[in-house]
GROMACS .gro file of C-alpha atoms in nm:
model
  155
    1UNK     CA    1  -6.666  -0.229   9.554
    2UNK     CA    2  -6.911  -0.296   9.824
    3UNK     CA    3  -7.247  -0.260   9.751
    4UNK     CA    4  -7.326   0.017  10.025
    5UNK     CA    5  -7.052   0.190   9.780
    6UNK     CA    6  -7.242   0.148   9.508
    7UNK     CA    7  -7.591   0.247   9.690
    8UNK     CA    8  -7.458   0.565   9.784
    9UNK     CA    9  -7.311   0.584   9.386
   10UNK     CA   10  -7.632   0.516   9.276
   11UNK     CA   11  -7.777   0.806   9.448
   12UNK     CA   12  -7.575   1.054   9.350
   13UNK     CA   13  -7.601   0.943   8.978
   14UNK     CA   14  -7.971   1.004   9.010
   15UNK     CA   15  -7.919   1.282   9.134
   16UNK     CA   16  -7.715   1.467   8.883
   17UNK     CA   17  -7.913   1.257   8.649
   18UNK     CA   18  -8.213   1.530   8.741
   19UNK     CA   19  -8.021   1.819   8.776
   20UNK     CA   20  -7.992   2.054   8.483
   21UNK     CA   21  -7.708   1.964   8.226
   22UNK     CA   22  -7.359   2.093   8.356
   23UNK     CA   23  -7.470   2.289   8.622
   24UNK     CA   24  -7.412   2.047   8.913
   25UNK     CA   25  -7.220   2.098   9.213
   26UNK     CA   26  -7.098   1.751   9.317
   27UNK     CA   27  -6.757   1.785   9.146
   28UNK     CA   28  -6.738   2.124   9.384
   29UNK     CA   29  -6.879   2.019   9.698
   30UNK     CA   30  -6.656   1.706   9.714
   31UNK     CA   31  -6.936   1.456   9.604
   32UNK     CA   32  -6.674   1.215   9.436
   33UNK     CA   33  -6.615   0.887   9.562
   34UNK     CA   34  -6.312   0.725   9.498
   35UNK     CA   35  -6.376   0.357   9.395
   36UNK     CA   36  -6.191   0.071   9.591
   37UNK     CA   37  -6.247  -0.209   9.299
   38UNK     CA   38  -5.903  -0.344   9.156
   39UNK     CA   39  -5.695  -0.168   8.943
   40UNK     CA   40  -5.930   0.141   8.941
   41UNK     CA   41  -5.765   0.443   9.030
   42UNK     CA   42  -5.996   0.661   8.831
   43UNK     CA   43  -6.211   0.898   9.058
   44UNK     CA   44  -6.598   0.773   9.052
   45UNK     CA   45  -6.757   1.086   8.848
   46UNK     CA   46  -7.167   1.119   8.890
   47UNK     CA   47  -7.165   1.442   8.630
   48UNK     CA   48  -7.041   1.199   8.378
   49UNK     CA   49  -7.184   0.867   8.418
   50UNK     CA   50  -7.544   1.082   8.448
   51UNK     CA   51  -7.451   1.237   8.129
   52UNK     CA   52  -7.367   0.920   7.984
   53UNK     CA   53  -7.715   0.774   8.130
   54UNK     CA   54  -7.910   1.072   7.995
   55UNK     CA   55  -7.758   1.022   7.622
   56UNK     CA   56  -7.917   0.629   7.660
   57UNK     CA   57  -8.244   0.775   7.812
   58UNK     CA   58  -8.282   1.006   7.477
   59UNK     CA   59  -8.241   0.813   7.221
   60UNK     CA   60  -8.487   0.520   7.395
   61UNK     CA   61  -8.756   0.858   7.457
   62UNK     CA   62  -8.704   0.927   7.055
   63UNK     CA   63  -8.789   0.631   6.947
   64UNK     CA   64  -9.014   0.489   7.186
   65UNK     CA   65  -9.175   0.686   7.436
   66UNK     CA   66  -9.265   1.009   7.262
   67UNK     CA   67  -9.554   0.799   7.054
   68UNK     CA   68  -9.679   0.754   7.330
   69UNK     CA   69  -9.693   1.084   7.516
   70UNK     CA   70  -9.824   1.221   7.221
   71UNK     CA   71 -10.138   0.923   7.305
   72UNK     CA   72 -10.105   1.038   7.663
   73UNK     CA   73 -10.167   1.400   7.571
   74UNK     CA   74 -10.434   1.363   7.336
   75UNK     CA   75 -10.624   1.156   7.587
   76UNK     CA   76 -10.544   1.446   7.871
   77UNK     CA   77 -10.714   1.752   7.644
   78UNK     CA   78 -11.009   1.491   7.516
   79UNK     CA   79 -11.075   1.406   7.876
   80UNK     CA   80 -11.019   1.822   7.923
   81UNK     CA   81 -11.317   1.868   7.635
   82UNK     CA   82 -11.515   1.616   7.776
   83UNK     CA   83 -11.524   1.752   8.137
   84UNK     CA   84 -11.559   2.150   8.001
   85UNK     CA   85 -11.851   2.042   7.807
   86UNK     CA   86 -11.992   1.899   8.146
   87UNK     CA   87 -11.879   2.168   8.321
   88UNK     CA   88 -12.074   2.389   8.085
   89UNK     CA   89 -12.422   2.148   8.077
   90UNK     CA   90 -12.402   2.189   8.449
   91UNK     CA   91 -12.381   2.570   8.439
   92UNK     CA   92 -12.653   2.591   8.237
   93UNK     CA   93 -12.866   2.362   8.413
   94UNK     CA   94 -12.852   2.559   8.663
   95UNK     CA   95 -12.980   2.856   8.578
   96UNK     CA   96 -13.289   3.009   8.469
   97UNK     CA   97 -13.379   2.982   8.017
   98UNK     CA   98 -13.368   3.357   8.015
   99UNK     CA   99 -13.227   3.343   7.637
  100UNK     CA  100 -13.209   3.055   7.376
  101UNK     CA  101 -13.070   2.744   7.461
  102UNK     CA  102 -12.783   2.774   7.243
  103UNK     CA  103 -12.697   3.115   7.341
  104UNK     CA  104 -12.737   2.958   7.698
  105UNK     CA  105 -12.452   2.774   7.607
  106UNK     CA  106 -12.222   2.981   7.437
  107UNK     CA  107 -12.277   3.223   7.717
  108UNK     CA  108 -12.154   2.982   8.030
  109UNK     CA  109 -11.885   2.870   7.807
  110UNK     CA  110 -11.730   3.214   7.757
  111UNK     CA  111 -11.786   3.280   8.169
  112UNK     CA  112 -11.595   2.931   8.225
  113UNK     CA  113 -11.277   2.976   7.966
  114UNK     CA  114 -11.250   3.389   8.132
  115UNK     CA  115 -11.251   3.211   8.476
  116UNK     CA  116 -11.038   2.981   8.403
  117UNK     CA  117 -10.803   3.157   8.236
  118UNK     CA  118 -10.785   3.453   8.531
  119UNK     CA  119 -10.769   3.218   8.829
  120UNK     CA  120 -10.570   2.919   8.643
  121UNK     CA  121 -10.328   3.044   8.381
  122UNK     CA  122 -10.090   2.769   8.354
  123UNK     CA  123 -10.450   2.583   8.184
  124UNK     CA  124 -10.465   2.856   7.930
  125UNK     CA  125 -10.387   2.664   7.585
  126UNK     CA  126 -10.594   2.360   7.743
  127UNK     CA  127 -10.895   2.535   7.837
  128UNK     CA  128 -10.857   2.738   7.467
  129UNK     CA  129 -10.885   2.389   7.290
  130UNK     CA  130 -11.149   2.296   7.484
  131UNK     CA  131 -11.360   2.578   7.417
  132UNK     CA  132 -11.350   2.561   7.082
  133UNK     CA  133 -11.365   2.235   7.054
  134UNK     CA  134 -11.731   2.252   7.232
  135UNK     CA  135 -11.827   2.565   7.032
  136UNK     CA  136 -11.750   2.349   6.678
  137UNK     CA  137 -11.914   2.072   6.840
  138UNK     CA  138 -12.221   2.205   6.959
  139UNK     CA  139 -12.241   2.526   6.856
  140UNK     CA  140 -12.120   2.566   6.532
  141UNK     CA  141 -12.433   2.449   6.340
  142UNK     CA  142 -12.640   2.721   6.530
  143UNK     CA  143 -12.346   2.980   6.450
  144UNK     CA  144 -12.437   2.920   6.069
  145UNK     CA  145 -12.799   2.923   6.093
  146UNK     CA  146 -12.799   3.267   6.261
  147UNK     CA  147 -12.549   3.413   5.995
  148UNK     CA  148 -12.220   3.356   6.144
  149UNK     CA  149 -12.038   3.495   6.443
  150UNK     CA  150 -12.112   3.896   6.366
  151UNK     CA  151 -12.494   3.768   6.383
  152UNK     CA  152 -12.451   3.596   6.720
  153UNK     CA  153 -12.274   3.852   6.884
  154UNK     CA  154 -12.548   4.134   6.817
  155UNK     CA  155 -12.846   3.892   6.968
   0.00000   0.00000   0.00000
């Protein structure tokens, strides 16, 4: 087989490697290649050697790349807490200490999540993490020292 053969091969592999499960079109739109090696009259199948390629790809995700997406993701929402909190100091910084400097807070945090969530829904469960991770974070003691959440809402 000459190795433009298997360049082209190679292609359409990855191709139906990406495509959803048994829903490709190569083995209708003529996409297999017969190979020329010796003794192979077999008809060069992408749908099935991608299959075969996906099976390998799952079991190596299983065992060792999920651990570390689940790293990857944890890192994402901490840098996602990390940058609402900012987010939040900045709003407040910028405006005027008409209220306590707690309620401040709480305040620009609830306008930033309802932003967020109207303009940028597909952030939704990220930006809910993130706000309560800042209210237990910073807030939480204040929460308690005013009488809890019914308290804080009536100020």
């Amino acid at each position: 087989m000459a190795p433009r053969d298997i360049e082209q091969q190679t292609l359409e592999i990855i191709s139906c490697f990406f495509e959803e499960e048994h829903a490709l079109g190569f083995r209708d739109l003529g996409g297999c290649i017969e190979s020329d090696g010796p003794g192979d009259d077999d008809r060069f199948d992408p749908v099935v050697i991608a299959d075969k390629l996906r099976e390998l790809g799952d079991d190596f995700e299983e065992k060792f790349i999920q651990p570390h997406i689940r790293r990857l993701q944890q890192a994402v929402a901490n840098k996602a807490v990390e940058e609402f909190a900012r987010s939040v100091d900045s709003l407040c910084a910028a405006q005027s200490a008409e209220v306590a400097p707690e309620m401040q807070l709480l305040r620009a945090s609830m306008a930033l999540g309802l932003y967020v969530k109207k303009t940028c829904p597909d952030l939704r469960a990220t930006i809910q993490s993130c706000m309560a991770a800042f209210i237990n974070t910073r807030l939480a003691g204040w929460i308690t020292q005013q009488g809890g959440w019914d308290q804080v809402t009536m100020v």
